[in-house]
Amino acid sequence: MIAVHGVTREYRRVTALKDVSLDVRPGERLGIVGESGSGKSTLARIMAGLDRPTAGTVTFDGRPLPEVDRRTLRSSVQFVFQDPLSSLDPRMRVADIVAEPLAALRLPGDRAARVAELLDAVGLPPDAAGRRPHQFSGGQRQRIAVARALAPRPRVLVADEPTSALDVSVRVKILDLLLDLAGRMELTLVLVSHDLAAVRYVSERVAVMRAGEIVEEGPDALTDPGHPYTRELLDAVPRLRR
Ligand SMILES: Nc1ncnc2c1ncn2[C@@H]1O[C@H](COP(=O)(O)OP(=O)(O)O)[C@@H](O)[C@H]1O
Ligand SMILES: [Mg+2]
């Protein structure tokens, strides 16, 4: 569905990604894990077409990204960011925040009805529509961000550290929401996090990154690691429980 091949991303002094190749397969839940600065966000942004590689190719359904029109890409691949406070405009009502991609992509249909449906899907009450982001808890704000991302009915949701700004008690609820939505909406989910427990909880397949490279990738990367670095990462990480 999304294929990254031989991708390098250089910033002025830093090589954020070095010759990275990774496929996102339709319907799967893919985890990308690694310590801070390992290149996870850069890879996620490149996959979603929010950033461009210095070298290498990214394809969506077999077509190179520069050839996929912006509207198709934006409605097919949506992004959820770490901090809902900074990703949600505090002056806007939740209804307008959630409907924003529908307006931006000029998608047809009854927007109020779609907003109501989305709020329900992410577990927010109907009256959330008329309120503003500061009237919600961190976890609820991330639900708003997820509702907005789902608005254009994307096929792929890329969530970059979606629980890292949240209280521990709320994290698993947001992960359960992502799992539930992925199942119900046949969504392909890419979860990017430094939090191994979160990635293990959600993902069917995991890519482990270190210093701009994927050191290990597979369904068992976090349960039966083959690389010493993954074993090091896994040291003393508690498992999340429902
Ligand atoms: N816009 C940028 N300008 C310069 N350097 C950047 C930029 N974005 C990321 N980097 C650098 O690239 C490396 C990888 O960053 P990032 O992809 O954010 O890692 P992660 O998400 O795993 O923490 C880091 O060294 C980071 O400082
Ligand atoms: Mg990051």
PDB file of C-alpha atoms and ligand atoms in Angstrom:
ATOM      1  CA  MET A   1       0.000   0.000   0.000  1.00  0.00           C
ATOM      2  CA  ILE A   2       2.759   2.420   1.018  1.00  0.00           C
ATOM      3  CA  ALA A   3       6.244   1.305   0.055  1.00  0.00           C
ATOM      4  CA  VAL A   4       9.374   3.120   1.112  1.00  0.00           C
ATOM      5  CA  HIS A   5      12.468   2.085  -0.794  1.00  0.00           C
ATOM      6  CA  GLY A   6      16.050   3.129  -0.165  1.00  0.00           C
ATOM      7  CA  VAL A   7      14.968   6.331   1.523  1.00  0.00           C
ATOM      8  CA  THR A   8      17.535   8.734   2.912  1.00  0.00           C
ATOM      9  CA  ARG A   9      16.628  12.038   4.529  1.00  0.00           C
ATOM     10  CA  GLU A  10      19.328  14.538   5.261  1.00  0.00           C
ATOM     11  CA  TYR A  11      18.908  17.743   7.163  1.00  0.00           C
ATOM     12  CA  ARG A  12      21.720  20.271   7.240  1.00  0.00           C
ATOM     13  CA  ARG A  13      23.991  18.441   9.660  1.00  0.00           C
ATOM     14  CA  VAL A  14      21.999  15.312  10.388  1.00  0.00           C
ATOM     15  CA  THR A  15      21.185  12.215   8.390  1.00  0.00           C
ATOM     16  CA  ALA A  16      17.786  11.385   9.872  1.00  0.00           C
ATOM     17  CA  LEU A  17      17.218   8.321   7.645  1.00  0.00           C
ATOM     18  CA  LYS A  18      19.786   6.146   5.905  1.00  0.00           C
ATOM     19  CA  ASP A  19      18.654   3.892   3.072  1.00  0.00           C
ATOM     20  CA  VAL A  20      15.417   2.811   4.742  1.00  0.00           C
ATOM     21  CA  SER A  21      13.022   0.391   3.051  1.00  0.00           C
ATOM     22  CA  LEU A  22       9.678  -0.599   4.534  1.00  0.00           C
ATOM     23  CA  ASP A  23       6.280  -1.695   3.219  1.00  0.00           C
ATOM     24  CA  VAL A  24       2.962  -0.871   4.804  1.00  0.00           C
ATOM     25  CA  ARG A  25       0.585  -3.680   3.910  1.00  0.00           C
ATOM     26  CA  PRO A  26      -3.163  -3.167   3.499  1.00  0.00           C
ATOM     27  CA  GLY A  27      -5.109  -3.681   6.723  1.00  0.00           C
ATOM     28  CA  GLU A  28      -2.124  -4.337   8.946  1.00  0.00           C
ATOM     29  CA  ARG A  29      -1.143  -2.672  12.208  1.00  0.00           C
ATOM     30  CA  LEU A  30       2.497  -1.735  11.819  1.00  0.00           C
ATOM     31  CA  GLY A  31       4.577  -0.428  14.702  1.00  0.00           C
ATOM     32  CA  ILE A  32       7.688   1.708  14.327  1.00  0.00           C
ATOM     33  CA  VAL A  33       9.711   1.831  17.515  1.00  0.00           C
ATOM     34  CA  GLY A  34      13.081   3.209  18.569  1.00  0.00           C
ATOM     35  CA  GLU A  35      14.633   5.694  20.915  1.00  0.00           C
ATOM     36  CA  SER A  36      14.252   9.441  20.555  1.00  0.00           C
ATOM     37  CA  GLY A  37      16.108  10.787  17.521  1.00  0.00           C
ATOM     38  CA  SER A  38      16.209   7.430  15.705  1.00  0.00           C
ATOM     39  CA  GLY A  39      14.242   8.800  12.748  1.00  0.00           C
ATOM     40  CA  LYS A  40      10.735   7.500  13.468  1.00  0.00           C
ATOM     41  CA  SER A  41       8.911  10.780  12.905  1.00  0.00           C
ATOM     42  CA  THR A  42      10.925  11.546   9.793  1.00  0.00           C
ATOM     43  CA  LEU A  43       9.980   8.150   8.342  1.00  0.00           C
ATOM     44  CA  ALA A  44       6.323   8.574   9.342  1.00  0.00           C
ATOM     45  CA  ARG A  45       6.132  12.018   7.752  1.00  0.00           C
ATOM     46  CA  ILE A  46       7.760  10.774   4.561  1.00  0.00           C
ATOM     47  CA  MET A  47       5.338   7.834   4.389  1.00  0.00           C
ATOM     48  CA  ALA A  48       2.399  10.201   4.723  1.00  0.00           C
ATOM     49  CA  GLY A  49       3.786  12.570   2.109  1.00  0.00           C
ATOM     50  CA  LEU A  50       4.279  15.361   4.656  1.00  0.00           C
ATOM     51  CA  ASP A  51       8.018  15.413   3.971  1.00  0.00           C
ATOM     52  CA  ARG A  52      10.173  14.346   1.048  1.00  0.00           C
ATOM     53  CA  PRO A  53      13.192  12.086   1.013  1.00  0.00           C
ATOM     54  CA  THR A  54      16.606  13.367  -0.066  1.00  0.00           C
ATOM     55  CA  ALA A  55      17.047  10.064  -1.936  1.00  0.00           C
ATOM     56  CA  GLY A  56      14.934   6.969  -2.525  1.00  0.00           C
ATOM     57  CA  THR A  57      11.305   6.448  -3.455  1.00  0.00           C
ATOM     58  CA  VAL A  58       7.923   6.296  -1.747  1.00  0.00           C
ATOM     59  CA  THR A  59       4.994   4.732  -3.566  1.00  0.00           C
ATOM     60  CA  PHE A  60       1.297   4.678  -2.733  1.00  0.00           C
ATOM     61  CA  ASP A  61      -0.590   1.786  -4.365  1.00  0.00           C
ATOM     62  CA  GLY A  62       2.410   1.360  -6.641  1.00  0.00           C
ATOM     63  CA  ARG A  63       2.562   4.980  -7.822  1.00  0.00           C
ATOM     64  CA  PRO A  64       5.458   7.257  -6.858  1.00  0.00           C
ATOM     65  CA  LEU A  65       4.268   9.868  -4.359  1.00  0.00           C
ATOM     66  CA  PRO A  66       5.052  12.982  -6.373  1.00  0.00           C
ATOM     67  CA  GLU A  67       2.610  11.657  -9.009  1.00  0.00           C
ATOM     68  CA  VAL A  68      -0.224  10.976  -6.552  1.00  0.00           C
ATOM     69  CA  ASP A  69      -2.378  14.079  -6.400  1.00  0.00           C
ATOM     70  CA  ARG A  70      -2.499  15.864  -3.062  1.00  0.00           C
ATOM     71  CA  ARG A  71      -6.215  15.393  -2.620  1.00  0.00           C
ATOM     72  CA  THR A  72      -6.071  11.615  -3.081  1.00  0.00           C
ATOM     73  CA  LEU A  73      -3.109  11.336  -0.736  1.00  0.00           C
ATOM     74  CA  ARG A  74      -4.655  13.563   1.950  1.00  0.00           C
ATOM     75  CA  SER A  75      -7.935  11.704   1.936  1.00  0.00           C
ATOM     76  CA  SER A  76      -6.207   8.298   1.933  1.00  0.00           C
ATOM     77  CA  VAL A  77      -3.451   8.837   4.476  1.00  0.00           C
ATOM     78  CA  GLN A  78      -4.129  10.797   7.661  1.00  0.00           C
ATOM     79  CA  PHE A  79      -1.838  11.692  10.523  1.00  0.00           C
ATOM     80  CA  VAL A  80      -2.340  11.989  14.284  1.00  0.00           C
ATOM     81  CA  PHE A  81       0.300  13.956  16.184  1.00  0.00           C
ATOM     82  CA  GLN A  82       1.684  13.588  19.678  1.00  0.00           C
ATOM     83  CA  ASP A  83       0.299  16.674  21.313  1.00  0.00           C
ATOM     84  CA  PRO A  84      -3.394  17.342  20.690  1.00  0.00           C
ATOM     85  CA  LEU A  85      -3.126  20.721  22.414  1.00  0.00           C
ATOM     86  CA  SER A  86      -0.779  22.088  19.795  1.00  0.00           C
ATOM     87  CA  SER A  87      -2.389  20.238  16.870  1.00  0.00           C
ATOM     88  CA  LEU A  88      -5.925  21.516  17.623  1.00  0.00           C
ATOM     89  CA  ASP A  89      -6.782  25.188  17.125  1.00  0.00           C
ATOM     90  CA  PRO A  90      -8.015  26.419  20.545  1.00  0.00           C
ATOM     91  CA  ARG A  91     -10.334  29.000  18.955  1.00  0.00           C
ATOM     92  CA  MET A  92     -12.249  26.498  16.870  1.00  0.00           C
ATOM     93  CA  ARG A  93     -15.287  24.512  17.922  1.00  0.00           C
ATOM     94  CA  VAL A  94     -14.817  20.751  17.902  1.00  0.00           C
ATOM     95  CA  ALA A  95     -17.390  20.409  15.115  1.00  0.00           C
ATOM     96  CA  ASP A  96     -15.294  22.657  12.870  1.00  0.00           C
ATOM     97  CA  ILE A  97     -12.037  20.972  13.857  1.00  0.00           C
ATOM     98  CA  VAL A  98     -13.416  17.548  12.987  1.00  0.00           C
ATOM     99  CA  ALA A  99     -14.988  18.801   9.748  1.00  0.00           C
ATOM    100  CA  GLU A 100     -11.810  20.628   8.702  1.00  0.00           C
ATOM    101  CA  PRO A 101     -10.466  17.909   6.368  1.00  0.00           C
ATOM    102  CA  LEU A 102     -13.924  17.570   4.783  1.00  0.00           C
ATOM    103  CA  ALA A 103     -13.925  21.279   4.021  1.00  0.00           C
ATOM    104  CA  ALA A 104     -10.263  21.356   2.940  1.00  0.00           C
ATOM    105  CA  LEU A 105     -10.771  18.416   0.577  1.00  0.00           C
ATOM    106  CA  ARG A 106     -14.206  19.718  -0.479  1.00  0.00           C
ATOM    107  CA  LEU A 107     -15.793  16.346   0.212  1.00  0.00           C
ATOM    108  CA  PRO A 108     -19.547  16.173  -0.350  1.00  0.00           C
ATOM    109  CA  GLY A 109     -22.142  15.149   2.240  1.00  0.00           C
ATOM    110  CA  ASP A 110     -23.857  16.362   5.387  1.00  0.00           C
ATOM    111  CA  ARG A 111     -20.965  17.607   7.530  1.00  0.00           C
ATOM    112  CA  ALA A 112     -22.927  17.922  10.788  1.00  0.00           C
ATOM    113  CA  ALA A 113     -24.123  14.342  10.460  1.00  0.00           C
ATOM    114  CA  ARG A 114     -20.631  13.129   9.658  1.00  0.00           C
ATOM    115  CA  VAL A 115     -19.216  15.013  12.677  1.00  0.00           C
ATOM    116  CA  ALA A 116     -21.849  13.430  14.954  1.00  0.00           C
ATOM    117  CA  GLU A 117     -20.972   9.995  13.581  1.00  0.00           C
ATOM    118  CA  LEU A 118     -17.243  10.596  14.132  1.00  0.00           C
ATOM    119  CA  LEU A 119     -17.673  11.895  17.694  1.00  0.00           C
ATOM    120  CA  ASP A 120     -19.668   8.781  18.477  1.00  0.00           C
ATOM    121  CA  ALA A 121     -17.023   6.559  16.861  1.00  0.00           C
ATOM    122  CA  VAL A 122     -14.279   7.975  19.101  1.00  0.00           C
ATOM    123  CA  GLY A 123     -16.400   7.835  22.251  1.00  0.00           C
ATOM    124  CA  LEU A 124     -17.184  11.539  22.712  1.00  0.00           C
ATOM    125  CA  PRO A 125     -20.666  12.806  23.644  1.00  0.00           C
ATOM    126  CA  PRO A 126     -22.746  14.609  20.967  1.00  0.00           C
ATOM    127  CA  ASP A 127     -22.507  17.936  22.827  1.00  0.00           C
ATOM    128  CA  ALA A 128     -18.723  17.892  22.355  1.00  0.00           C
ATOM    129  CA  ALA A 129     -19.389  19.393  18.906  1.00  0.00           C
ATOM    130  CA  GLY A 130     -20.148  22.837  20.300  1.00  0.00           C
ATOM    131  CA  ARG A 131     -17.242  22.995  22.737  1.00  0.00           C
ATOM    132  CA  ARG A 132     -13.592  23.996  22.327  1.00  0.00           C
ATOM    133  CA  PRO A 133     -10.423  21.905  22.861  1.00  0.00           C
ATOM    134  CA  HIS A 134      -9.504  23.424  26.259  1.00  0.00           C
ATOM    135  CA  GLN A 135     -12.782  22.144  27.719  1.00  0.00           C
ATOM    136  CA  PHE A 136     -11.546  18.557  27.351  1.00  0.00           C
ATOM    137  CA  SER A 137      -8.971  16.347  29.060  1.00  0.00           C
ATOM    138  CA  GLY A 138      -5.794  15.287  27.243  1.00  0.00           C
ATOM    139  CA  GLY A 139      -7.259  11.921  26.329  1.00  0.00           C
ATOM    140  CA  GLN A 140     -10.470  13.485  25.037  1.00  0.00           C
ATOM    141  CA  ARG A 141      -8.465  15.954  22.985  1.00  0.00           C
ATOM    142  CA  GLN A 142      -6.610  13.074  21.373  1.00  0.00           C
ATOM    143  CA  ARG A 143     -10.033  11.550  20.578  1.00  0.00           C
ATOM    144  CA  ILE A 144     -10.919  14.797  18.815  1.00  0.00           C
ATOM    145  CA  ALA A 145      -7.690  14.577  16.814  1.00  0.00           C
ATOM    146  CA  VAL A 146      -8.492  10.976  15.869  1.00  0.00           C
ATOM    147  CA  ALA A 147     -12.033  11.954  14.826  1.00  0.00           C
ATOM    148  CA  ARG A 148     -10.621  14.682  12.580  1.00  0.00           C
ATOM    149  CA  ALA A 149      -8.113  12.267  11.040  1.00  0.00           C
ATOM    150  CA  LEU A 150     -10.888   9.763  10.288  1.00  0.00           C
ATOM    151  CA  ALA A 151     -13.194  12.357   8.746  1.00  0.00           C
ATOM    152  CA  PRO A 152     -12.166  11.835   5.110  1.00  0.00           C
ATOM    153  CA  ARG A 153     -12.398   8.029   5.543  1.00  0.00           C
ATOM    154  CA  PRO A 154      -8.658   7.419   5.153  1.00  0.00           C
ATOM    155  CA  ARG A 155      -7.317   3.963   4.404  1.00  0.00           C
ATOM    156  CA  VAL A 156      -4.181   4.570   6.438  1.00  0.00           C
ATOM    157  CA  LEU A 157      -3.844   6.269   9.812  1.00  0.00           C
ATOM    158  CA  VAL A 158      -0.321   7.208  10.871  1.00  0.00           C
ATOM    159  CA  ALA A 159      -0.181   8.010  14.587  1.00  0.00           C
ATOM    160  CA  ASP A 160       3.096   9.543  15.771  1.00  0.00           C
ATOM    161  CA  GLU A 161       3.511   9.152  19.552  1.00  0.00           C
ATOM    162  CA  PRO A 162      -0.277   9.531  20.016  1.00  0.00           C
ATOM    163  CA  THR A 163      -0.139   8.605  23.702  1.00  0.00           C
ATOM    164  CA  SER A 164       3.177  10.120  24.735  1.00  0.00           C
ATOM    165  CA  ALA A 165       1.676  13.378  26.024  1.00  0.00           C
ATOM    166  CA  LEU A 166      -1.017  11.556  28.011  1.00  0.00           C
ATOM    167  CA  ASP A 167      -1.261  10.285  31.577  1.00  0.00           C
ATOM    168  CA  VAL A 168      -0.399   6.614  31.871  1.00  0.00           C
ATOM    169  CA  SER A 169      -3.967   5.744  32.902  1.00  0.00           C
ATOM    170  CA  VAL A 170      -5.334   7.238  29.679  1.00  0.00           C
ATOM    171  CA  ARG A 171      -2.761   5.748  27.293  1.00  0.00           C
ATOM    172  CA  VAL A 172      -4.239   2.288  27.073  1.00  0.00           C
ATOM    173  CA  LYS A 173      -7.710   3.748  26.440  1.00  0.00           C
ATOM    174  CA  ILE A 174      -6.432   5.621  23.397  1.00  0.00           C
ATOM    175  CA  LEU A 175      -4.587   2.510  22.192  1.00  0.00           C
ATOM    176  CA  ASP A 176      -7.804   0.490  22.645  1.00  0.00           C
ATOM    177  CA  LEU A 177      -9.640   3.129  20.625  1.00  0.00           C
ATOM    178  CA  LEU A 178      -7.102   2.856  17.785  1.00  0.00           C
ATOM    179  CA  LEU A 179      -7.354  -0.950  17.863  1.00  0.00           C
ATOM    180  CA  ASP A 180     -11.140  -0.801  17.878  1.00  0.00           C
ATOM    181  CA  LEU A 181     -11.267   1.677  14.982  1.00  0.00           C
ATOM    182  CA  ALA A 182      -8.680  -0.230  12.965  1.00  0.00           C
ATOM    183  CA  GLY A 183     -10.819  -3.348  13.280  1.00  0.00           C
ATOM    184  CA  ARG A 184     -14.162  -1.705  12.599  1.00  0.00           C
ATOM    185  CA  MET A 185     -13.074   0.540   9.741  1.00  0.00           C
ATOM    186  CA  GLU A 186     -10.603  -1.833   8.074  1.00  0.00           C
ATOM    187  CA  LEU A 187      -8.000   0.794   8.632  1.00  0.00           C
ATOM    188  CA  THR A 188      -4.301   0.308   8.097  1.00  0.00           C
ATOM    189  CA  LEU A 189      -2.608   1.591  11.225  1.00  0.00           C
ATOM    190  CA  VAL A 190       0.967   2.789  11.572  1.00  0.00           C
ATOM    191  CA  LEU A 191       1.831   3.420  15.203  1.00  0.00           C
ATOM    192  CA  VAL A 192       5.063   5.305  15.804  1.00  0.00           C
ATOM    193  CA  SER A 193       6.306   5.404  19.377  1.00  0.00           C
ATOM    194  CA  HIS A 194       9.358   5.195  21.600  1.00  0.00           C
ATOM    195  CA  ASP A 195       7.052   3.338  24.018  1.00  0.00           C
ATOM    196  CA  LEU A 196       7.693  -0.350  23.457  1.00  0.00           C
ATOM    197  CA  ALA A 197       4.743  -1.439  25.555  1.00  0.00           C
ATOM    198  CA  ALA A 198       2.379   0.665  23.425  1.00  0.00           C
ATOM    199  CA  VAL A 199       3.843  -0.615  20.163  1.00  0.00           C
ATOM    200  CA  ARG A 200       3.729  -4.212  21.337  1.00  0.00           C
ATOM    201  CA  TYR A 201       0.119  -3.789  22.507  1.00  0.00           C
ATOM    202  CA  VAL A 202      -1.101  -2.543  19.136  1.00  0.00           C
ATOM    203  CA  SER A 203       1.139  -3.897  16.393  1.00  0.00           C
ATOM    204  CA  GLU A 204       1.053  -7.086  14.367  1.00  0.00           C
ATOM    205  CA  ARG A 205       4.460  -6.276  12.878  1.00  0.00           C
ATOM    206  CA  VAL A 206       7.175  -4.012  14.181  1.00  0.00           C
ATOM    207  CA  ALA A 207      10.118  -2.167  12.660  1.00  0.00           C
ATOM    208  CA  VAL A 208      12.849  -1.268  15.148  1.00  0.00           C
ATOM    209  CA  MET A 209      14.857   1.846  14.326  1.00  0.00           C
ATOM    210  CA  ARG A 210      18.228   3.013  15.520  1.00  0.00           C
ATOM    211  CA  ALA A 211      20.164   6.031  14.256  1.00  0.00           C
ATOM    212  CA  GLY A 212      18.189   6.372  11.033  1.00  0.00           C
ATOM    213  CA  GLU A 213      18.143   2.706  10.118  1.00  0.00           C
ATOM    214  CA  ILE A 214      15.773  -0.222  10.575  1.00  0.00           C
ATOM    215  CA  VAL A 215      17.776  -2.765  12.554  1.00  0.00           C
ATOM    216  CA  GLU A 216      15.055  -5.387  12.711  1.00  0.00           C
ATOM    217  CA  GLU A 217      11.557  -5.888  11.332  1.00  0.00           C
ATOM    218  CA  GLY A 218       8.906  -8.563  11.704  1.00  0.00           C
ATOM    219  CA  PRO A 219       5.953  -9.903  13.693  1.00  0.00           C
ATOM    220  CA  ASP A 220       8.181 -11.176  16.500  1.00  0.00           C
ATOM    221  CA  ALA A 221      10.612  -8.276  16.776  1.00  0.00           C
ATOM    222  CA  LEU A 222       9.352  -7.364  20.253  1.00  0.00           C
ATOM    223  CA  THR A 223       8.587 -10.853  21.533  1.00  0.00           C
ATOM    224  CA  ASP A 224      11.532 -12.788  20.129  1.00  0.00           C
ATOM    225  CA  PRO A 225      14.071 -10.157  19.125  1.00  0.00           C
ATOM    226  CA  GLY A 226      16.856 -11.177  16.782  1.00  0.00           C
ATOM    227  CA  HIS A 227      18.981  -8.069  17.170  1.00  0.00           C
ATOM    228  CA  PRO A 228      20.970  -7.217  20.304  1.00  0.00           C
ATOM    229  CA  TYR A 229      19.763  -3.611  20.137  1.00  0.00           C
ATOM    230  CA  THR A 230      16.114  -4.731  20.317  1.00  0.00           C
ATOM    231  CA  ARG A 231      16.956  -6.930  23.283  1.00  0.00           C
ATOM    232  CA  GLU A 232      18.548  -3.942  24.945  1.00  0.00           C
ATOM    233  CA  LEU A 233      15.436  -1.855  24.309  1.00  0.00           C
ATOM    234  CA  LEU A 234      13.189  -4.559  25.686  1.00  0.00           C
ATOM    235  CA  ASP A 235      15.093  -4.720  28.926  1.00  0.00           C
ATOM    236  CA  ALA A 236      12.696  -4.226  31.820  1.00  0.00           C
ATOM    237  CA  VAL A 237       9.714  -2.882  29.888  1.00  0.00           C
ATOM    238  CA  PRO A 238       6.436  -3.629  31.672  1.00  0.00           C
ATOM    239  CA  ARG A 239       3.568  -5.005  29.638  1.00  0.00           C
ATOM    240  CA  LEU A 240       0.345  -3.001  29.355  1.00  0.00           C
ATOM    241  CA  ARG A 241      -2.757  -4.651  30.685  1.00  0.00           C
ATOM    242  CA  ARG A 242      -6.344  -3.969  29.873  1.00  0.00           C
TER     243      ARG A 242
HETATM  244  N1  LIG B   1      13.348  19.555  10.628  1.00  0.00           N
HETATM  245  C1  LIG B   1      14.512  19.084  11.064  1.00  0.00           C
HETATM  246  N2  LIG B   1      15.663  19.800  10.925  1.00  0.00           N
HETATM  247  C2  LIG B   1      16.847  19.305  11.334  1.00  0.00           C
HETATM  248  N3  LIG B   1      17.005  18.111  11.923  1.00  0.00           N
HETATM  249  C3  LIG B   1      15.896  17.364  12.095  1.00  0.00           C
HETATM  250  C4  LIG B   1      14.611  17.808  11.692  1.00  0.00           C
HETATM  251  N4  LIG B   1      13.705  16.834  11.984  1.00  0.00           N
HETATM  252  C5  LIG B   1      14.413  15.837  12.571  1.00  0.00           C
HETATM  253  N5  LIG B   1      15.721  16.149  12.632  1.00  0.00           N
HETATM  254  C6  LIG B   1      16.781  15.297  13.176  1.00  0.00           C
HETATM  255  O1  LIG B   1      16.689  14.035  12.572  1.00  0.00           O
HETATM  256  C7  LIG B   1      16.901  12.990  13.512  1.00  0.00           C
HETATM  257  C8  LIG B   1      15.674  12.095  13.569  1.00  0.00           C
HETATM  258  O2  LIG B   1      14.591  12.842  14.117  1.00  0.00           O
HETATM  259  P1  LIG B   1      13.123  12.250  14.277  1.00  0.00           P
HETATM  260  O3  LIG B   1      12.706  11.648  12.982  1.00  0.00           O
HETATM  261  O4  LIG B   1      12.290  13.335  14.831  1.00  0.00           O
HETATM  262  O5  LIG B   1      13.373  11.093  15.338  1.00  0.00           O
HETATM  263  P2  LIG B   1      12.335  10.416  16.357  1.00  0.00           P
HETATM  264  O6  LIG B   1      10.944  10.702  15.900  1.00  0.00           O
HETATM  265  O7  LIG B   1      12.692   8.970  16.322  1.00  0.00           O
HETATM  266  O8  LIG B   1      12.621  11.008  17.693  1.00  0.00           O
HETATM  267  C9  LIG B   1      17.223  13.688  14.823  1.00  0.00           C
HETATM  268  O9  LIG B   1      18.620  13.784  14.953  1.00  0.00           O
HETATM  269  C10 LIG B   1      16.603  15.037  14.661  1.00  0.00           C
HETATM  270  O10 LIG B   1      17.276  15.994  15.446  1.00  0.00           O
HETATM  271 MG    MG B   2       9.333  11.520  16.905  1.00  0.00          MG
END
